PDB file of C-alpha atoms in Angstrom:
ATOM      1  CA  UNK A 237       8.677 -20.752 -21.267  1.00 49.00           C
ATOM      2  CA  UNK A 238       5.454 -21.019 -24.183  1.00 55.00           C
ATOM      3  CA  UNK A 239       4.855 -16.887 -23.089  1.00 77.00           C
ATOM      4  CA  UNK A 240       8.213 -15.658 -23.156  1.00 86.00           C
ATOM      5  CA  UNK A 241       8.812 -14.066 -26.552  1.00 91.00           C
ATOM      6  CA  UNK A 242      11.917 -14.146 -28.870  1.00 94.00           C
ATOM      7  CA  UNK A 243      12.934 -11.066 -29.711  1.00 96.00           C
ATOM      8  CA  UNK A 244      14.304 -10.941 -33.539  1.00 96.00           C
ATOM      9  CA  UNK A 245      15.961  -7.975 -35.341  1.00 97.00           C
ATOM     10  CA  UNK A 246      16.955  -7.797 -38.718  1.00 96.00           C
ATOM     11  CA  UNK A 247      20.205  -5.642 -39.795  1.00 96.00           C
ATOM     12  CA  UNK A 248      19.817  -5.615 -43.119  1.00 95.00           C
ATOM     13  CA  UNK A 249      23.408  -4.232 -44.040  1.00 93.00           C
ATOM     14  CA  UNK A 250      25.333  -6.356 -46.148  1.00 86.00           C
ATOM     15  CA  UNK A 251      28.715  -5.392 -48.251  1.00 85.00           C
ATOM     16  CA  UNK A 252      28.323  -7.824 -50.719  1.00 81.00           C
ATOM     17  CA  UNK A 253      25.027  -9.610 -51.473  1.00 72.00           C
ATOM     18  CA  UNK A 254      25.094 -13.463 -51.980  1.00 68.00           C
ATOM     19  CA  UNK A 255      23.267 -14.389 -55.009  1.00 73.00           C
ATOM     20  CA  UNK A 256      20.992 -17.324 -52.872  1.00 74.00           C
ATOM     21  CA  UNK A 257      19.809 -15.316 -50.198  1.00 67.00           C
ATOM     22  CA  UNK A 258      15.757 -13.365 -50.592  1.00 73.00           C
ATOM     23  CA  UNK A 259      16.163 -11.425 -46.791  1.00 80.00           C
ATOM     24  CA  UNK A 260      15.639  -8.386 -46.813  1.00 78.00           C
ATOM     25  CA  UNK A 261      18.740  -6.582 -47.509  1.00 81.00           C
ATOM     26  CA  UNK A 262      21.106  -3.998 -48.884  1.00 86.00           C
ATOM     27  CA  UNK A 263      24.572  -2.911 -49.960  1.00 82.00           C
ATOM     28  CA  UNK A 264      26.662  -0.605 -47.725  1.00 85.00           C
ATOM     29  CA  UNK A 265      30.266  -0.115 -48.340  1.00 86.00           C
ATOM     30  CA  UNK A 266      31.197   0.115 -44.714  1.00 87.00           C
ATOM     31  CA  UNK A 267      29.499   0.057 -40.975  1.00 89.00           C
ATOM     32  CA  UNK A 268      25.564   0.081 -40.300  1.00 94.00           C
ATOM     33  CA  UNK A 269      24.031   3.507 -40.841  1.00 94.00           C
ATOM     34  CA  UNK A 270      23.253   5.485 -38.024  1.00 95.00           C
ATOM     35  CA  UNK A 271      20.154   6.901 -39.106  1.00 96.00           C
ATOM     36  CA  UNK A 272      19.140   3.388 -39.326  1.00 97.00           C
ATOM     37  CA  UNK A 273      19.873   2.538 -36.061  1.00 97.00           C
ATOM     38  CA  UNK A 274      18.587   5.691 -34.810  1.00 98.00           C
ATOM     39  CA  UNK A 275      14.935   4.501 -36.407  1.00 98.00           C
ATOM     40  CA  UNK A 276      15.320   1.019 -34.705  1.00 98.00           C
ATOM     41  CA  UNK A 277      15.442   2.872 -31.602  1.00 98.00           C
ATOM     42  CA  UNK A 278      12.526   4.839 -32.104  1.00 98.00           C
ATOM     43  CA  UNK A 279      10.735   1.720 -33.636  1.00 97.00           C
ATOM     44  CA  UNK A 280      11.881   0.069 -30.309  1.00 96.00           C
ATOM     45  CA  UNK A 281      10.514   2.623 -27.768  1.00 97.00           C
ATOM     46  CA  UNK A 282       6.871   2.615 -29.336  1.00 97.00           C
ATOM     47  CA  UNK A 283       6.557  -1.004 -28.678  1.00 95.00           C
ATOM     48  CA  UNK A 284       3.671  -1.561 -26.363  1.00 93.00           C
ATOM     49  CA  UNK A 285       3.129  -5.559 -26.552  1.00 92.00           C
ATOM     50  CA  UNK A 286       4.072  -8.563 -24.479  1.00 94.00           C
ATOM     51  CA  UNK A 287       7.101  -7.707 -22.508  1.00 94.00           C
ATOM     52  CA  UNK A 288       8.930 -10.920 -21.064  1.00 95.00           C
ATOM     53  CA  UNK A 289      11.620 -12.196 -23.696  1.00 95.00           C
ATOM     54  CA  UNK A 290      13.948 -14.894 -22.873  1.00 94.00           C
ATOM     55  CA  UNK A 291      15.943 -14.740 -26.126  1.00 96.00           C
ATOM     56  CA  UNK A 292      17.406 -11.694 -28.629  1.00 97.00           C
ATOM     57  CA  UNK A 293      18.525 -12.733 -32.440  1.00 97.00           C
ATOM     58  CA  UNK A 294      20.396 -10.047 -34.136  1.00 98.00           C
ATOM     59  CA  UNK A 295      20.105 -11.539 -37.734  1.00 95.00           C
ATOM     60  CA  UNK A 296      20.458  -9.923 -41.364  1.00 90.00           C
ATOM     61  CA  UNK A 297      21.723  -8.933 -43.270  1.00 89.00           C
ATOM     62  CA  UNK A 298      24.936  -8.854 -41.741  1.00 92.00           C
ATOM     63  CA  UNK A 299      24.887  -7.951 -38.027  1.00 96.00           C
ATOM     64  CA  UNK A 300      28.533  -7.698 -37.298  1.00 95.00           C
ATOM     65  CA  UNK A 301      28.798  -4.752 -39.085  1.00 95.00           C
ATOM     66  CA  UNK A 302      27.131  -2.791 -36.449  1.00 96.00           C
ATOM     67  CA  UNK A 303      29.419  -0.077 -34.851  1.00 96.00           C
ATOM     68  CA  UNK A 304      30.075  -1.121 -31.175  1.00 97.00           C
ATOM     69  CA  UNK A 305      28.852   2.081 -30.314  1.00 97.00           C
ATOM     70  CA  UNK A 306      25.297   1.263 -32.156  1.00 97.00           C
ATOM     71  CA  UNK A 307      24.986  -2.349 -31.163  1.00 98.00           C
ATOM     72  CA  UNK A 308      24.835  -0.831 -27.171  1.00 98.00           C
ATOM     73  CA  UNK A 309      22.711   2.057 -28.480  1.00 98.00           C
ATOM     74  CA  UNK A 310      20.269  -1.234 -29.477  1.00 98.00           C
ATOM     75  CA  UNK A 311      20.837  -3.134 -26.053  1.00 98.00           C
ATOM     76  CA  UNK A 312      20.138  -0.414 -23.948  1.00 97.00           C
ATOM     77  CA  UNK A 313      16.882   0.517 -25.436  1.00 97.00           C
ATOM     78  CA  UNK A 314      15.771  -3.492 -25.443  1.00 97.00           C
ATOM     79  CA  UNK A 315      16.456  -3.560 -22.069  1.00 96.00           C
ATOM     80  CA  UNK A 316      14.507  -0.529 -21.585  1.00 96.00           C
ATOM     81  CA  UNK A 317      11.575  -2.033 -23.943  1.00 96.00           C
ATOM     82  CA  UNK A 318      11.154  -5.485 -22.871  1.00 96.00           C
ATOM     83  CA  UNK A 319      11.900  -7.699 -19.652  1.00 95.00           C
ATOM     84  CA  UNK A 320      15.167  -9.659 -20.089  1.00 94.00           C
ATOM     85  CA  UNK A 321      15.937 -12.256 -17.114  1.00 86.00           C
ATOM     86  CA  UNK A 322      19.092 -13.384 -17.968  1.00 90.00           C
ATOM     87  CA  UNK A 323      18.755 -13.773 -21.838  1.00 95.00           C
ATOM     88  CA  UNK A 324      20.707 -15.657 -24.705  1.00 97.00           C
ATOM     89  CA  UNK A 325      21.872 -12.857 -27.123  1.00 98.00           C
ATOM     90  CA  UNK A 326      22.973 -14.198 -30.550  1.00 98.00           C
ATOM     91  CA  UNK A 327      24.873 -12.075 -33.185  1.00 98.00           C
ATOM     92  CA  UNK A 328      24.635 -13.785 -36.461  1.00 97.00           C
ATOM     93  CA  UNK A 329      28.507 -12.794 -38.086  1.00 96.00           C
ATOM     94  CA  UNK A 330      31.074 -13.122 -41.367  1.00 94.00           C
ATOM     95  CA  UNK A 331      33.827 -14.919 -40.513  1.00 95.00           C
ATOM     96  CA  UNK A 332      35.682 -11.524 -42.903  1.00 91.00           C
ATOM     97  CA  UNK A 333      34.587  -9.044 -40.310  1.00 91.00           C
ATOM     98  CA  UNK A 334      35.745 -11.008 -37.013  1.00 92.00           C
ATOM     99  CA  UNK A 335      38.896  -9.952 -34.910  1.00 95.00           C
ATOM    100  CA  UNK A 336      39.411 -11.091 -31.262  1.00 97.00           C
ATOM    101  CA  UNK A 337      38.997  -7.105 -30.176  1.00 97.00           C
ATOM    102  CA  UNK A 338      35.434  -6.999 -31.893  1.00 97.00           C
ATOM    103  CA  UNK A 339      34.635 -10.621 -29.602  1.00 98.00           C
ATOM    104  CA  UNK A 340      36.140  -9.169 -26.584  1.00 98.00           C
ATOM    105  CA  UNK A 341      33.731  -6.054 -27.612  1.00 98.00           C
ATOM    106  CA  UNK A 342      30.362  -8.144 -28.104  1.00 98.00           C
ATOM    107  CA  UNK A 343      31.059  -9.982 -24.814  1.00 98.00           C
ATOM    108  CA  UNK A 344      31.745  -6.704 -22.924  1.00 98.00           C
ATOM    109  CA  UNK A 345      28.074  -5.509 -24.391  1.00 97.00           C
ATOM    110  CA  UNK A 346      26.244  -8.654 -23.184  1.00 97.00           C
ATOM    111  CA  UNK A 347      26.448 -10.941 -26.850  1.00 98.00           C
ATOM    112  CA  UNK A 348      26.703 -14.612 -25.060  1.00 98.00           C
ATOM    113  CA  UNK A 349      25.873 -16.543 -28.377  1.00 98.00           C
ATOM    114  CA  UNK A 350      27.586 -16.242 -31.996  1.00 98.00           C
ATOM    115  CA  UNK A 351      26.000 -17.432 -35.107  1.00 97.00           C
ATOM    116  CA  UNK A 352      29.059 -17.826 -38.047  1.00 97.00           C
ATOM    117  CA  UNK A 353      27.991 -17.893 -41.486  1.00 95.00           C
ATOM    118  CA  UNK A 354      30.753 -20.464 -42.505  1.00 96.00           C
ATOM    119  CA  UNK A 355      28.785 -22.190 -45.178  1.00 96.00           C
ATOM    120  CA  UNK A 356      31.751 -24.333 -46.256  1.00 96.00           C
ATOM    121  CA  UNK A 357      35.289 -24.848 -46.055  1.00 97.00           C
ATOM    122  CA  UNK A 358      35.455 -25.806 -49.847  1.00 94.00           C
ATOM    123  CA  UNK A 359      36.866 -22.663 -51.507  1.00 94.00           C
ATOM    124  CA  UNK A 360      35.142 -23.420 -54.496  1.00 92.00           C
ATOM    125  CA  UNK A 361      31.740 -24.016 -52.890  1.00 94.00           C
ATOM    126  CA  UNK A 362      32.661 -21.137 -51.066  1.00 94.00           C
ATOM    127  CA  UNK A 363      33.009 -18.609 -54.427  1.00 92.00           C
ATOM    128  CA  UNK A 364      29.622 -20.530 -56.420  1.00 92.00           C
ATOM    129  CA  UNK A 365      28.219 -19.157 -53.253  1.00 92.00           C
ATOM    130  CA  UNK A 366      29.490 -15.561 -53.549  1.00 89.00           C
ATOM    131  CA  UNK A 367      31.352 -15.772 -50.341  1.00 89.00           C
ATOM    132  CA  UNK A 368      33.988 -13.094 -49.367  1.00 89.00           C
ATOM    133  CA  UNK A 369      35.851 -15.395 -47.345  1.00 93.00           C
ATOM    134  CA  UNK A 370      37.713 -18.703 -47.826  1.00 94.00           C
ATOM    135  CA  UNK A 371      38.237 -21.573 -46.062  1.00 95.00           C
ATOM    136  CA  UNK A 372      41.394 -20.527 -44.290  1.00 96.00           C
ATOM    137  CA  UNK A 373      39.500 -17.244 -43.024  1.00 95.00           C
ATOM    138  CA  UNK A 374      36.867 -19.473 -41.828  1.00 96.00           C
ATOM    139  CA  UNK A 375      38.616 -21.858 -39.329  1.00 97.00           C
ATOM    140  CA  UNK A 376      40.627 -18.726 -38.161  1.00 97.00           C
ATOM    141  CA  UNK A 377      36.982 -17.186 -37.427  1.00 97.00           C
ATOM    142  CA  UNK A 378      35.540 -20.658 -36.010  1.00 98.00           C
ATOM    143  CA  UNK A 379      39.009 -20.678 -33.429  1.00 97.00           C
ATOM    144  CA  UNK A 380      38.561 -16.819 -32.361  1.00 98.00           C
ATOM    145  CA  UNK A 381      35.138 -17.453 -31.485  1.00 98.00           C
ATOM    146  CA  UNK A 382      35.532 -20.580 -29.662  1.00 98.00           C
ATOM    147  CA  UNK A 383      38.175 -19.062 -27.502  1.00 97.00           C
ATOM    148  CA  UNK A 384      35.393 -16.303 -26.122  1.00 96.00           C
ATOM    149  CA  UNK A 385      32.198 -17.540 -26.463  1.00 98.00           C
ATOM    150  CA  UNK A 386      31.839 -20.887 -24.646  1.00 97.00           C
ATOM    151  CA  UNK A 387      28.212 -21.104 -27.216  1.00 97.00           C
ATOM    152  CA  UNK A 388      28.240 -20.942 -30.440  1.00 98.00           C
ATOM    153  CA  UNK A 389      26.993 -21.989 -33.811  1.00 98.00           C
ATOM    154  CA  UNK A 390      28.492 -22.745 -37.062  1.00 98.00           C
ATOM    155  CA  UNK A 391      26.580 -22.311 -40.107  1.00 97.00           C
ATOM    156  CA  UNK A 392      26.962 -24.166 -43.116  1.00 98.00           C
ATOM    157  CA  UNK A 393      24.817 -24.653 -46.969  1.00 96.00           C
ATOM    158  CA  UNK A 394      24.571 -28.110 -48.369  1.00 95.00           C
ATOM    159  CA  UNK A 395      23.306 -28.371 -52.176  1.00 92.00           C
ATOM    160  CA  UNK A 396      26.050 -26.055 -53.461  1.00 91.00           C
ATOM    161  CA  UNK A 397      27.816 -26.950 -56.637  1.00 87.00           C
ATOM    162  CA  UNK A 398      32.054 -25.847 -57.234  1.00 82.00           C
ATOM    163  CA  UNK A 399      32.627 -23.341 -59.926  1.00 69.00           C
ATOM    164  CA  UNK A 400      35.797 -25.781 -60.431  1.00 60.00           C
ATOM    165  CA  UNK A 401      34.014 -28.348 -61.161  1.00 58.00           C
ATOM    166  CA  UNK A 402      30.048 -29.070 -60.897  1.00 66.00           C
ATOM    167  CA  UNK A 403      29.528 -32.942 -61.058  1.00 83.00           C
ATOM    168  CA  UNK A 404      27.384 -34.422 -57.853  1.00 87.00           C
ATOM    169  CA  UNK A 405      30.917 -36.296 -57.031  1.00 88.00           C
ATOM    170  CA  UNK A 406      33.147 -33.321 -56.699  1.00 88.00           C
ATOM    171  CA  UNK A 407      30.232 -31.738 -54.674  1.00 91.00           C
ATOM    172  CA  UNK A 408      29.903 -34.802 -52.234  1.00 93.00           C
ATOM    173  CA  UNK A 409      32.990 -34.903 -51.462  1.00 93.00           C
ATOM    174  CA  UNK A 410      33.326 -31.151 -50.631  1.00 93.00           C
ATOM    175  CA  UNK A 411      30.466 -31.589 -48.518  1.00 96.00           C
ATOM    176  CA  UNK A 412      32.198 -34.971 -46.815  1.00 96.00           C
ATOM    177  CA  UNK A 413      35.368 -32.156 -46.392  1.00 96.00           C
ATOM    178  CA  UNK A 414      33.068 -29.585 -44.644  1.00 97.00           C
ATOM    179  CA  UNK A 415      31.710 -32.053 -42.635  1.00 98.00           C
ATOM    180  CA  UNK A 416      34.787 -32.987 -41.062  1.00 98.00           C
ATOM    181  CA  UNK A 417      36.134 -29.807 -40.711  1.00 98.00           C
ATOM    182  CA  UNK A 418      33.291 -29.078 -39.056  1.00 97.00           C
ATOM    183  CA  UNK A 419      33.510 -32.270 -36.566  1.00 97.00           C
ATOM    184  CA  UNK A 420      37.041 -31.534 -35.892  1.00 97.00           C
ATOM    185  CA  UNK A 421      36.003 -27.596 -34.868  1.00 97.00           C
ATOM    186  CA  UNK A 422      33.594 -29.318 -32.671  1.00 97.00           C
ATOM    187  CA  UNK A 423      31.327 -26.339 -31.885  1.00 98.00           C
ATOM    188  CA  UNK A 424      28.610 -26.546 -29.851  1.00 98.00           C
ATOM    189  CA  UNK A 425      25.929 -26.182 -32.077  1.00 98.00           C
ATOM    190  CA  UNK A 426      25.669 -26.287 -35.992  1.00 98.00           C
ATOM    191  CA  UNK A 427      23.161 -25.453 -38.542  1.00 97.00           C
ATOM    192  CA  UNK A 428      22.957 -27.182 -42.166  1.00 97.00           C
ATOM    193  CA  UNK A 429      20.637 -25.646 -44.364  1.00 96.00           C
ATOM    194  CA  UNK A 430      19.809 -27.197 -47.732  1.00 94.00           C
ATOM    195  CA  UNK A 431      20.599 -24.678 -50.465  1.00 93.00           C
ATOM    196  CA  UNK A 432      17.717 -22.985 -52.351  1.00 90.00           C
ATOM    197  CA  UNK A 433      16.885 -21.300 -54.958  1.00 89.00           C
ATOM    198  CA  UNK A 434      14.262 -18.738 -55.094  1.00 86.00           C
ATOM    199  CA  UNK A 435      12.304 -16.422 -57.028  1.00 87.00           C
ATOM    200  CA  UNK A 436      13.715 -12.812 -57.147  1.00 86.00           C
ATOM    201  CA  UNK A 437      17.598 -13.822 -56.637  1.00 80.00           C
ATOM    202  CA  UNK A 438      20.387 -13.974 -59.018  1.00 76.00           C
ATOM    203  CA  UNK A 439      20.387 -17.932 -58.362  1.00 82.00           C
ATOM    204  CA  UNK A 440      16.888 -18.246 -59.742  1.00 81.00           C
ATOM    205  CA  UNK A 441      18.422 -17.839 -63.187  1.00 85.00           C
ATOM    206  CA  UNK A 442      21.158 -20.924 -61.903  1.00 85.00           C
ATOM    207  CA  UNK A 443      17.964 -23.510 -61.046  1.00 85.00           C
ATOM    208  CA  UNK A 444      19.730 -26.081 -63.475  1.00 84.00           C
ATOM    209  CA  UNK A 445      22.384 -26.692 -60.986  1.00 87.00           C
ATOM    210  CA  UNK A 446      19.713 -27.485 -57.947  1.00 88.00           C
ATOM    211  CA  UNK A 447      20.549 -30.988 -56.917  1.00 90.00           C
ATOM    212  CA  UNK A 448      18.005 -33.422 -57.456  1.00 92.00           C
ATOM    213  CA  UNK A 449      15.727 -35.179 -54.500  1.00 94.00           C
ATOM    214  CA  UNK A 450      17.953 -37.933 -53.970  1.00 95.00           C
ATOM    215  CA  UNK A 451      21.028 -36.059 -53.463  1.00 94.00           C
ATOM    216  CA  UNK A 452      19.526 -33.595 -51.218  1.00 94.00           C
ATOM    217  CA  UNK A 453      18.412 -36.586 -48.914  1.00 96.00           C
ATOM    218  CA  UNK A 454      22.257 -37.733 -48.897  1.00 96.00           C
ATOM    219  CA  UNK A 455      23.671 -34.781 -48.653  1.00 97.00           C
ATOM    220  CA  UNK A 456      21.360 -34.204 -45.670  1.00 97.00           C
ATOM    221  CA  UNK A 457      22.132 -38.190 -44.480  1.00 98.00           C
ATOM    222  CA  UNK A 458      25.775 -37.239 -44.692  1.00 98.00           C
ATOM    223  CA  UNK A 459      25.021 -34.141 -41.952  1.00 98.00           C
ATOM    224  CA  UNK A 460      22.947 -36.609 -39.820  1.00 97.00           C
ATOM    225  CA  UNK A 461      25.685 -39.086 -40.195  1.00 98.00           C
ATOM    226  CA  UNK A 462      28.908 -36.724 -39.419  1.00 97.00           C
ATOM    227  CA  UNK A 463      26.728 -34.759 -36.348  1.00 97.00           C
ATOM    228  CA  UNK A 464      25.525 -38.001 -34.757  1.00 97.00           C
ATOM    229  CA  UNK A 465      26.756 -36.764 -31.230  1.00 96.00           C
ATOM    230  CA  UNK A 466      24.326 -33.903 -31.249  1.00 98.00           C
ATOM    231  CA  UNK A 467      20.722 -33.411 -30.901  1.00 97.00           C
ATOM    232  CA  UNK A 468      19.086 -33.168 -33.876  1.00 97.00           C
ATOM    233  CA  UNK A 469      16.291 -31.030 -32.406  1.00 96.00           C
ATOM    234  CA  UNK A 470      15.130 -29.852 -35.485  1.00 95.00           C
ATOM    235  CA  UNK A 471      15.519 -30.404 -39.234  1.00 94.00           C
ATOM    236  CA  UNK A 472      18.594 -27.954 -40.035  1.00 96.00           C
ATOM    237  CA  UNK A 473      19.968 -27.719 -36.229  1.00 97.00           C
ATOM    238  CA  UNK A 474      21.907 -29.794 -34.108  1.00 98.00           C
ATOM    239  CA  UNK A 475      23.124 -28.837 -30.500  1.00 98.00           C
ATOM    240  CA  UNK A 476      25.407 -30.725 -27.795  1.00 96.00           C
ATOM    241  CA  UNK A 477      23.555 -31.394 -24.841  1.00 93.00           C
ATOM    242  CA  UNK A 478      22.535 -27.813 -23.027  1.00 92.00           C
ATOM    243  CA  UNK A 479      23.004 -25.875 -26.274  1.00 96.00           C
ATOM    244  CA  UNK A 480      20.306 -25.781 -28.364  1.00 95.00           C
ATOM    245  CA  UNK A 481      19.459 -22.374 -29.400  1.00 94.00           C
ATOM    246  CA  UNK A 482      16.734 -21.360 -27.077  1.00 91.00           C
ATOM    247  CA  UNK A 483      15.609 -18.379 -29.528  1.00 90.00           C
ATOM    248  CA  UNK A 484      14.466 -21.518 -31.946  1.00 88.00           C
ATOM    249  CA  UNK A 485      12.599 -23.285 -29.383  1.00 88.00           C
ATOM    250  CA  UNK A 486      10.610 -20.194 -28.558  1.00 86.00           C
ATOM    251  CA  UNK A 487       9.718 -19.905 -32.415  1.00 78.00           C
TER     252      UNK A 487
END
């Protein structure tokens, strides 16, 4: 398993750009361009290094804003560049961009896994973070995906303040509300990042509002704590038995 490689590619496409994110990234009003998939390809078919993957991570960016058309452009030539033996391919998505046809569509292309940005179901957390979506759009997104894609991830950002109101309190208890949500959605994996904020984004100018150590260690408590039934295989993931992300354990 140590010499199979994880394949990673970055779609750095986004239509709106949250202020706490430093990937690589841009604005585009509406699908991935082509002549950026057509250099992926290119980049792609000059690759002449270690050839057995077991995993594929299309991460960004936003990757769900790939045409159909150009996400099995991008399969084909991987399976053309590289060995896959029965691989997990994840599509990191919005929750604003999902519709059963565009699962069914993924599926159809060979997508088994689904990465959903989620981040909370606090609506307020949800705009400090310079979400498109709310809460409502994101348990419609978490019960589409379920219903096609037996694995799965939800995503979700713990450190992040309430434009309503920005006391450690309010901000608990939204997390305590995500949390459950979260349990209740039961997906098979989940993510819980602690929120950030770095050099070179608009949230570097917003550093006051970072939580201080001992929140951040019960925030992240409070995630241990609500995902209990899940293997904590590493510090921001937790899978149900058979589902940890097998692109992270080759990294």
């Amino acid at each position: 398993m140590h010499d199979m490689l994880g394949v990673y590619i970055h779609i750095p496409y986004c239509r709106t750009l949250c202020p706490y994110c430093d990937f690589v990234k841009t604005r585009t009003k509406g699908q991935v361009p082509t002549e950026f998939v057509d250099a992926l390809l290119r980049e792609m078919a000059a690759y002449e290094g270690p050839r057995d993957a077991g995993s594929v991570f299309f991460g960004g960016g936003t990757p769900s804003l790939l045409a159909l058309e150009d996400l099995a452009r991008i399969l084909e030539q991987l399976h053309r560049s590289f060995r896959l033996d029965s691989p997990e391919i994840t599509l990191e998505a919005n929750p604003d961009d999902m519709s059963p046809e565009l699962l069914q569509g993924w599926r159809a292309l060979g997508v088994n896994r689904v990465s959903l940005g989620v981040q909370s179901f606090d609506d307020g957390v949800l705009r400090y973070l310079g979400r498109r979506h709310d809460s409502q759009a994101a348990r419609r997104a978490c019960d589409w995906v379920a219903a096609q894609f037996p694995n799965w991830s939800l995503d979700l950002i713990f450190g992040a303040r309430s434009r309503i109101a920005s006391d450690d309190a309010t901000m608990l208890r939204a997390w305590e509300v995500t949390l459950a949500t979260a349990q209740a959605l039961a997906p098979p994996h989940c993510s819980a990042y602690g929120l950030t904020y770095e050099a070179g984004t608009p949230f570097a100018r917003r550093r006051e509002d970072a939580v201080d150590d001992d929140t951040y260690l019960e925030l992240f408590q409070m995630a241990e704590a609500a995902l209990a039934d899940y293997d904590h295989y590493e510090i921001s993931n937790y899978a149900r038995p058979g589902h940890q992300a097998l692109h992270n354990l080759f990294y």
